[in-house]
mmCIF file of C-alpha atoms in Angstrom:
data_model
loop_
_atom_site.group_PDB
_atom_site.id
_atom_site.type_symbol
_atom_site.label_atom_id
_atom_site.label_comp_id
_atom_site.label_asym_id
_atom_site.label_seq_id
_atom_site.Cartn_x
_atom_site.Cartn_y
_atom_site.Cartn_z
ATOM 1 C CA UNK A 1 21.899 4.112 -46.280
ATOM 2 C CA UNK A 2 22.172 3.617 -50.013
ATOM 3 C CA UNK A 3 23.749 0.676 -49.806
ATOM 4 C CA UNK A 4 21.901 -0.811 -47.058
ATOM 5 C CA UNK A 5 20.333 -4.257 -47.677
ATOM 6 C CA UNK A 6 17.255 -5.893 -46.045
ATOM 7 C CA UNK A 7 17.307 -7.257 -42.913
ATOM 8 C CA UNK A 8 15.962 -10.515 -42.281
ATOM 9 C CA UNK A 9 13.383 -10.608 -40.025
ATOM 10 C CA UNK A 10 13.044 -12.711 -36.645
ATOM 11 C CA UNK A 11 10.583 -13.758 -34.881
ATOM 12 C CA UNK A 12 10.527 -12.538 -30.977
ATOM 13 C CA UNK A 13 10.450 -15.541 -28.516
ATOM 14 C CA UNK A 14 7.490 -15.172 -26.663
ATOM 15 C CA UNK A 15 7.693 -13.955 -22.722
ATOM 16 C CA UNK A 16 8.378 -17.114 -20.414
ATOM 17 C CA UNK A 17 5.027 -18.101 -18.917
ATOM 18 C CA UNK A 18 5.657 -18.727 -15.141
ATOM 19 C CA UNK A 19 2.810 -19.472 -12.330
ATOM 20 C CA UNK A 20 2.809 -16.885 -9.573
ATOM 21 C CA UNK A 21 4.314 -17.472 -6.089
ATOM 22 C CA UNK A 22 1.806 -14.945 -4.559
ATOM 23 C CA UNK A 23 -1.435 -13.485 -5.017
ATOM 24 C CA UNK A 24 -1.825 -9.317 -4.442
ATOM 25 C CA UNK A 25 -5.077 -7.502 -4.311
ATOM 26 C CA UNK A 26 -4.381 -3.593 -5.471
ATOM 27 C CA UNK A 27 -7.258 -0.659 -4.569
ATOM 28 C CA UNK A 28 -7.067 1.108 -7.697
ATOM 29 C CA UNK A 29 -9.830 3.682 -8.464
ATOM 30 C CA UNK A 30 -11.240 7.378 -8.452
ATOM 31 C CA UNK A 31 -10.107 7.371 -4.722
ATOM 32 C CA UNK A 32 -6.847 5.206 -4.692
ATOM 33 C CA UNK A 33 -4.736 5.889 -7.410
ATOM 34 C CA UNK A 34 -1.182 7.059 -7.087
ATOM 35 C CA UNK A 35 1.206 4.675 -7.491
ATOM 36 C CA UNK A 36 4.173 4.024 -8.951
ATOM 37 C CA UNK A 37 4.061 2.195 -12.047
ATOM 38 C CA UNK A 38 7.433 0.596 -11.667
ATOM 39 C CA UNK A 39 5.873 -1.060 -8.192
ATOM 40 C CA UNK A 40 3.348 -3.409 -9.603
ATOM 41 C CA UNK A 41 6.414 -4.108 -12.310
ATOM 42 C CA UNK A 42 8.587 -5.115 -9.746
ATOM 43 C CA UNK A 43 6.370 -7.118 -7.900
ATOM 44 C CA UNK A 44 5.627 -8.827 -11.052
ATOM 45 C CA UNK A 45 9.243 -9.668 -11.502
ATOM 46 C CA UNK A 46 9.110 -10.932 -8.024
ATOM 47 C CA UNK A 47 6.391 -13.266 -8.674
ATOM 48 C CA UNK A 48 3.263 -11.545 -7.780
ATOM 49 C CA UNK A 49 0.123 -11.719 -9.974
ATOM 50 C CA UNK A 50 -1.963 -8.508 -9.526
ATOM 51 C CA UNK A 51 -5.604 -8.733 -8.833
ATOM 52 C CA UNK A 52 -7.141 -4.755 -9.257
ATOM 53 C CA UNK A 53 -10.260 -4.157 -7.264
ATOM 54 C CA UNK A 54 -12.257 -0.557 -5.971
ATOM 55 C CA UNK A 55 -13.094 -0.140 -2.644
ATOM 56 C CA UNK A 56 -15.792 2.734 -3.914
ATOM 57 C CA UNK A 57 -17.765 0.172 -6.430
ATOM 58 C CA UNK A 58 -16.934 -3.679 -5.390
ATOM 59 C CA UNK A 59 -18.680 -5.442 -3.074
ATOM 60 C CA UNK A 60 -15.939 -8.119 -2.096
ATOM 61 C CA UNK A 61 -11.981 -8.676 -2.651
ATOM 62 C CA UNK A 62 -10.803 -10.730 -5.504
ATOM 63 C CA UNK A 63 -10.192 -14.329 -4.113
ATOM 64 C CA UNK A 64 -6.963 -16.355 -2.856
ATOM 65 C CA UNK A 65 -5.040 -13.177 -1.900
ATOM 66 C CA UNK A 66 -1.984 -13.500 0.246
ATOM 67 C CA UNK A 67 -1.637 -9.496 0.242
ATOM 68 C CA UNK A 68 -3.541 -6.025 0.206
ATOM 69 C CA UNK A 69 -2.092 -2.931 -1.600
ATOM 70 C CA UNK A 70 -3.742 0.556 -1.077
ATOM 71 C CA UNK A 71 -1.816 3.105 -2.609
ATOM 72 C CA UNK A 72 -2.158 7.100 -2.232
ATOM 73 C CA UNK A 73 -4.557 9.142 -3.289
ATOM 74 C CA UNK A 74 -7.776 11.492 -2.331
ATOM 75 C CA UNK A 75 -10.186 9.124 -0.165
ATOM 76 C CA UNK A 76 -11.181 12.321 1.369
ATOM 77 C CA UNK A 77 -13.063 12.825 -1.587
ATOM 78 C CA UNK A 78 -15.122 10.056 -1.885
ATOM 79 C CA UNK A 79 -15.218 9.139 2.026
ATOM 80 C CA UNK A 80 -18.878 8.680 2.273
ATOM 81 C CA UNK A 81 -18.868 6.506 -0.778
ATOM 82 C CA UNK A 82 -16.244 4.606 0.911
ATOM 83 C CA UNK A 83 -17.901 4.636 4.669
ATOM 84 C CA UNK A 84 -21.115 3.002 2.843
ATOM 85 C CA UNK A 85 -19.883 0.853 1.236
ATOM 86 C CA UNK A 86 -19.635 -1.607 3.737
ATOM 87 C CA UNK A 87 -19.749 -5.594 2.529
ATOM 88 C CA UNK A 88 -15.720 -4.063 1.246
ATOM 89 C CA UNK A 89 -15.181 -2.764 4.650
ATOM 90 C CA UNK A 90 -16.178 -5.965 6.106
ATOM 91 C CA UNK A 91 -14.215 -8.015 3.446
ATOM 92 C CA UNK A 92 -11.508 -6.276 4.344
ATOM 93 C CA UNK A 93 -11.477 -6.859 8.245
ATOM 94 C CA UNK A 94 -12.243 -10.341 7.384
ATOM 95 C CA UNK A 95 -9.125 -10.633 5.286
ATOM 96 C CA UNK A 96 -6.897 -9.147 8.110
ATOM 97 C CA UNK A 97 -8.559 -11.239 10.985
ATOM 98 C CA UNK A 98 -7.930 -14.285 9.000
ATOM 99 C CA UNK A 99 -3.799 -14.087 8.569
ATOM 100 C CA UNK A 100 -3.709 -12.016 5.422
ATOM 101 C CA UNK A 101 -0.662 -8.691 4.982
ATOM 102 C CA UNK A 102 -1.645 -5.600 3.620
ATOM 103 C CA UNK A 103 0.638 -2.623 3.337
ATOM 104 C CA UNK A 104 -0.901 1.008 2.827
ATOM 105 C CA UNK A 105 0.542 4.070 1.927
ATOM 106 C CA UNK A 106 -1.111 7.564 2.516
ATOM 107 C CA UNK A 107 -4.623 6.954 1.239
ATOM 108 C CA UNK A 108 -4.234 3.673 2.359
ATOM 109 C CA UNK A 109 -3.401 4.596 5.733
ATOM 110 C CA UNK A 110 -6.573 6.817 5.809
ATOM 111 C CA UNK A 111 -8.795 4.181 4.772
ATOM 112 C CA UNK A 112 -8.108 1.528 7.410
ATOM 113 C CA UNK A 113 -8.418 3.931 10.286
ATOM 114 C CA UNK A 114 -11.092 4.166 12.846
ATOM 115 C CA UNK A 115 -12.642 7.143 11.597
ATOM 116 C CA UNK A 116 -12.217 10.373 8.946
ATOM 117 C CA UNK A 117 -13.131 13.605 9.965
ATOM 118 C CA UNK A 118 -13.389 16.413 6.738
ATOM 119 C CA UNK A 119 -12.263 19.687 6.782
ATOM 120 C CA UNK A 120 -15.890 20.436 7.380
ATOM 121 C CA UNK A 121 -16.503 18.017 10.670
ATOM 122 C CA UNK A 122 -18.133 14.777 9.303
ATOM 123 C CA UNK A 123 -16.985 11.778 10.593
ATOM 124 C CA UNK A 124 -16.776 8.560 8.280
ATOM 125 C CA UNK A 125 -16.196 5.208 10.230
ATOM 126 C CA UNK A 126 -13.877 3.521 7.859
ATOM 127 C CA UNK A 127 -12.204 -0.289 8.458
ATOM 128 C CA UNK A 128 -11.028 0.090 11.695
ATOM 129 C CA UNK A 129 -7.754 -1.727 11.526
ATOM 130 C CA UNK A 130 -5.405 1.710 12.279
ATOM 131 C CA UNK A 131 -6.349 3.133 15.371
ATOM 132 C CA UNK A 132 -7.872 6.376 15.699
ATOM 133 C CA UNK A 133 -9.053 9.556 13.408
ATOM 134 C CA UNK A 134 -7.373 11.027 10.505
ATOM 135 C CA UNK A 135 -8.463 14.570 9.989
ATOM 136 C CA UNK A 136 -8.196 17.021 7.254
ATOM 137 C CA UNK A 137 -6.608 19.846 7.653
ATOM 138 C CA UNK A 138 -6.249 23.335 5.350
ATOM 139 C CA UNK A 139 -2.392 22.940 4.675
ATOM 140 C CA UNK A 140 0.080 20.326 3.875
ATOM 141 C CA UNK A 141 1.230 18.369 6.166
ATOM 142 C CA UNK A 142 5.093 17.088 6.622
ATOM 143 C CA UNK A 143 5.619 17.739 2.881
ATOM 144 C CA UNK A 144 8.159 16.713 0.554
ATOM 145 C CA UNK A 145 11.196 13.671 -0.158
ATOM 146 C CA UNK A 146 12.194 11.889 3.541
ATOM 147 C CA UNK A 147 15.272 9.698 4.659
ATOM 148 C CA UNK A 148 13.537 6.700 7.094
ATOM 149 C CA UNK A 149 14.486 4.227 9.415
ATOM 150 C CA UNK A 150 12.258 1.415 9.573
ATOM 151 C CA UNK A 151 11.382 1.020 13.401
ATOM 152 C CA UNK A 152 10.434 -2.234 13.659
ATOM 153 C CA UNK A 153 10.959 -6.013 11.868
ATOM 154 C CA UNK A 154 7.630 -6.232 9.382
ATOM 155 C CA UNK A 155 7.080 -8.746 6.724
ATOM 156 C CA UNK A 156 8.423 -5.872 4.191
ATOM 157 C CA UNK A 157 11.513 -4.810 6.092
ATOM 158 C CA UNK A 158 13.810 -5.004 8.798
ATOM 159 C CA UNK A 159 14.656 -2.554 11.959
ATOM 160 C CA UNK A 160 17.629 -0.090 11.349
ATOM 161 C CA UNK A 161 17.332 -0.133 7.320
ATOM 162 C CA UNK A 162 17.433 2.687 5.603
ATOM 163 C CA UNK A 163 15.014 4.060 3.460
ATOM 164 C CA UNK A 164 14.142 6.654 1.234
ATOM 165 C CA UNK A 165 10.325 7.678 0.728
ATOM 166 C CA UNK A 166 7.965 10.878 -0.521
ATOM 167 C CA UNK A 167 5.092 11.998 1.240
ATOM 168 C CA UNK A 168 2.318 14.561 0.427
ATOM 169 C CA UNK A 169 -0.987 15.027 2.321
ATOM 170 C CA UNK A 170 -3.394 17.450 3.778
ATOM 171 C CA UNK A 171 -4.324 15.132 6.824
ATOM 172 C CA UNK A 172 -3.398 14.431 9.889
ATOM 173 C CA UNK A 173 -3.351 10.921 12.193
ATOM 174 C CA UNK A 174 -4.315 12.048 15.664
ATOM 175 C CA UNK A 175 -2.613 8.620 16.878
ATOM 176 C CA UNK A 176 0.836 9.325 15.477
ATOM 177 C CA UNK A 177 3.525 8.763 17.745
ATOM 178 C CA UNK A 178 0.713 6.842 20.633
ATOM 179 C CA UNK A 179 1.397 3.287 18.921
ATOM 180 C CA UNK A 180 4.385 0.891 17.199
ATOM 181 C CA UNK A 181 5.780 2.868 14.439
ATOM 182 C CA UNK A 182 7.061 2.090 10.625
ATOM 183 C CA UNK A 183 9.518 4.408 10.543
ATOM 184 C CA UNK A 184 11.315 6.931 12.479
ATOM 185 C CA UNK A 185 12.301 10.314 11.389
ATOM 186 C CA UNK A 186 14.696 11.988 13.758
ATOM 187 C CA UNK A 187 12.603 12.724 17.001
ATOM 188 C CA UNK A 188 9.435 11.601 14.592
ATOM 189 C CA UNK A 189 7.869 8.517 14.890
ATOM 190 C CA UNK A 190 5.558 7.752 11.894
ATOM 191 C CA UNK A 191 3.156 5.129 10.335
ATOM 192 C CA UNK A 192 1.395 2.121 12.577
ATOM 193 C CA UNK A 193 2.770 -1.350 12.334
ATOM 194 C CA UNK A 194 1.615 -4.650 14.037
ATOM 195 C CA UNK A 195 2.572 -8.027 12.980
ATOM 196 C CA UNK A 196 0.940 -8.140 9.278
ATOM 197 C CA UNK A 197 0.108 -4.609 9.011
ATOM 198 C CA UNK A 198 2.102 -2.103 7.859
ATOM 199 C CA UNK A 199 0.371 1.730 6.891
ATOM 200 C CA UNK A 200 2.226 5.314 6.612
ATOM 201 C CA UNK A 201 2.192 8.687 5.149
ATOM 202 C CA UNK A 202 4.852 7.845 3.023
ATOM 203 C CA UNK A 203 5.406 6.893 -0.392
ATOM 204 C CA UNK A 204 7.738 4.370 -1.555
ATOM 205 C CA UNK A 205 9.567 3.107 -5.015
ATOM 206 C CA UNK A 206 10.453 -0.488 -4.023
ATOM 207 C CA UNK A 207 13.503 -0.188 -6.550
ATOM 208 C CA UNK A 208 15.252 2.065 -4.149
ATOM 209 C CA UNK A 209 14.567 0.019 -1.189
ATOM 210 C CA UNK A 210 16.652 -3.186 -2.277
ATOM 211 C CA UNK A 211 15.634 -6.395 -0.539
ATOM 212 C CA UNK A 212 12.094 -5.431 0.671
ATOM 213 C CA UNK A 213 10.466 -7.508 -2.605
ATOM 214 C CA UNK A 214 12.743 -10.945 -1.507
ATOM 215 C CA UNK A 215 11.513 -9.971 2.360
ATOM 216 C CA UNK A 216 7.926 -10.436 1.331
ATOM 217 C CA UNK A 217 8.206 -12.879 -1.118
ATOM 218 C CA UNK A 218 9.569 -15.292 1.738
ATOM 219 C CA UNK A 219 7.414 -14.301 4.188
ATOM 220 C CA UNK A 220 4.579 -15.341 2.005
ATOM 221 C CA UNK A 221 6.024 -18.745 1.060
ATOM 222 C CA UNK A 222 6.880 -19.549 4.390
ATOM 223 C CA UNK A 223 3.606 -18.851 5.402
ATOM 224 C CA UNK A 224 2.127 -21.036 2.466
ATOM 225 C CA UNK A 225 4.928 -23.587 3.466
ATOM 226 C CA UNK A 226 5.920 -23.303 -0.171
ATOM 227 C CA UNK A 227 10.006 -23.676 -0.360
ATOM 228 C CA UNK A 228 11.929 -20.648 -1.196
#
C-alpha cells in the first residue's frame, strides 16, 4: 500500500438513454405495497417506463398506459378509503373495457373483485372486474412458497409452464375454483384469468419465471403494431 501510486481517474459514461416500448401504471401506496424491487428493475430492462399512482388518494390513472400493476399488500385496511374513492374505480373499469392488461397479485386480486367483506361483516363494492367476494378470515390462508402450472395461455405466460411463486394472505375468494384459472396446484385451481386479465394469490419474482417479460413485451407491441 506504501508503494501504491494514484490512480487516474475516469469519467463514467453516462447510462444509454433509450425511449420505452411500453407504458406501466404501478398501485403503490399505504394499501399496495409489496413488491419486489427486482420486478419494476426487470421490467425496466425490458423496456417498460413506470408510471406510480395510489388508488387510496388519486383521482385518475396516469395517461397512455398499455398495462396495470397492483402488487400485494393490506387493502383490507384501507377498504373503505378504497370503496369511496370512486372516479379510480371507474378509471380503472374504463381502462379494462377499453383493451388495456393489468396483472394483480394478492392485494391486487382483492381490489378488482366484486365486493370485500371484513372480518367484521362490511361489505366494500370494489372494481368489479374479478367476480365475486373476497372475505377475511382469522387465519392464514394457503400459506407459504408454491410450485404452479399456469392453466391457461395469458399475455404473461403460456399453459403447462412451470412456475414458482409465494403467497401469504388472511382472505379468502369465494369464487375460486367456479371460473378460468391462472394456475393450477395439484387438485387446486387458483387465480381468475380472461383474455387481458390476469389476478392471483400468488406472488411472483419475474427473474425466476424466464420468458414471461419477452411474452408481454410482444404482446404489447403487437397490439400497438409496433415491430418486435
Amino acid at each position: 500500500a506504501q508503494g501504491s501510486f494514484p490512480v487516474p481517474s475516469q469519467d463514467t459514461p453516462a447510462p444509454l438513454q433509450r425511449k420505452p416500448l411500453f407504458r406501466v401504471g404501478v398501485a403503490r401506496d399505504e394499501a399496495f405495497s409489496f413488491y419486489y424491487e427486482d420486478n419494476f428493475d426487470l421490467l425496466e430492462q425490458a423496456g417498460a417506463a413506470l408510471y406510480f399512482f395510489s388508488p387510496l388518494t388519486d383521482l385518475a390513472l396516469p395517461k397512455d398506459l398499455d398495462l396495470l400493476y397492483f402488487g400485494g399488500g393490506f387493502p383490507e385496511l384501507y377498504a373503505q378509503r378504497l370503496a369511496g374513492n370512486h372516479p379510480m374505480l371507474e378509471a380503472v373499469r374504463e381502462f379494462y373495457s377499453e383493451g388495456g392488461r393489468i396483472y394483480a397479485e394478492c392485494g391486487g386480486l382483492m381490489f378488482l373483485a366484486e365486493y370485500f367483506c371484513d372480518d367484521e361483516g362490511h361489505e366494500f363494492a370494489l372494481a368489479g372486474l374479478v367476480p365475486g367476494k373476497i372475505r377475511m378470515t382469522k387465519r392464514l390462508q394457503n400459506f407459504g412458497y408454491k410450485e404452479l402450472e399456469v392453466a391457461a395461455d395469458t399475455f404473461l405466460f403460456f399453459k403447462g409452464q412451470k412456475l414458482r411463486s409465494h403467497e401469504f394472505h388472511h382472505s379468502v375468494w369465494d369464487s375460486e375454483g367456479q371460473h378460468a384459472p391462472v394456475y393450477k396446484m395439484g387438485e387446486r385451481a387458483e387465480g381468475f384469468a380472461a383474455e387481458r386479465l390476469i389476478a392471483s394469490y400468488q406472488h411472483l419474482h419475474f427473474g425466476a419465471a424466464p420468458g414471461i417479460l419477452e411474452n408481454l413485451k410482444n404482446h404489447l407491441l403487437l397490439k400497438r403494431k409496433i415491430p418486435v
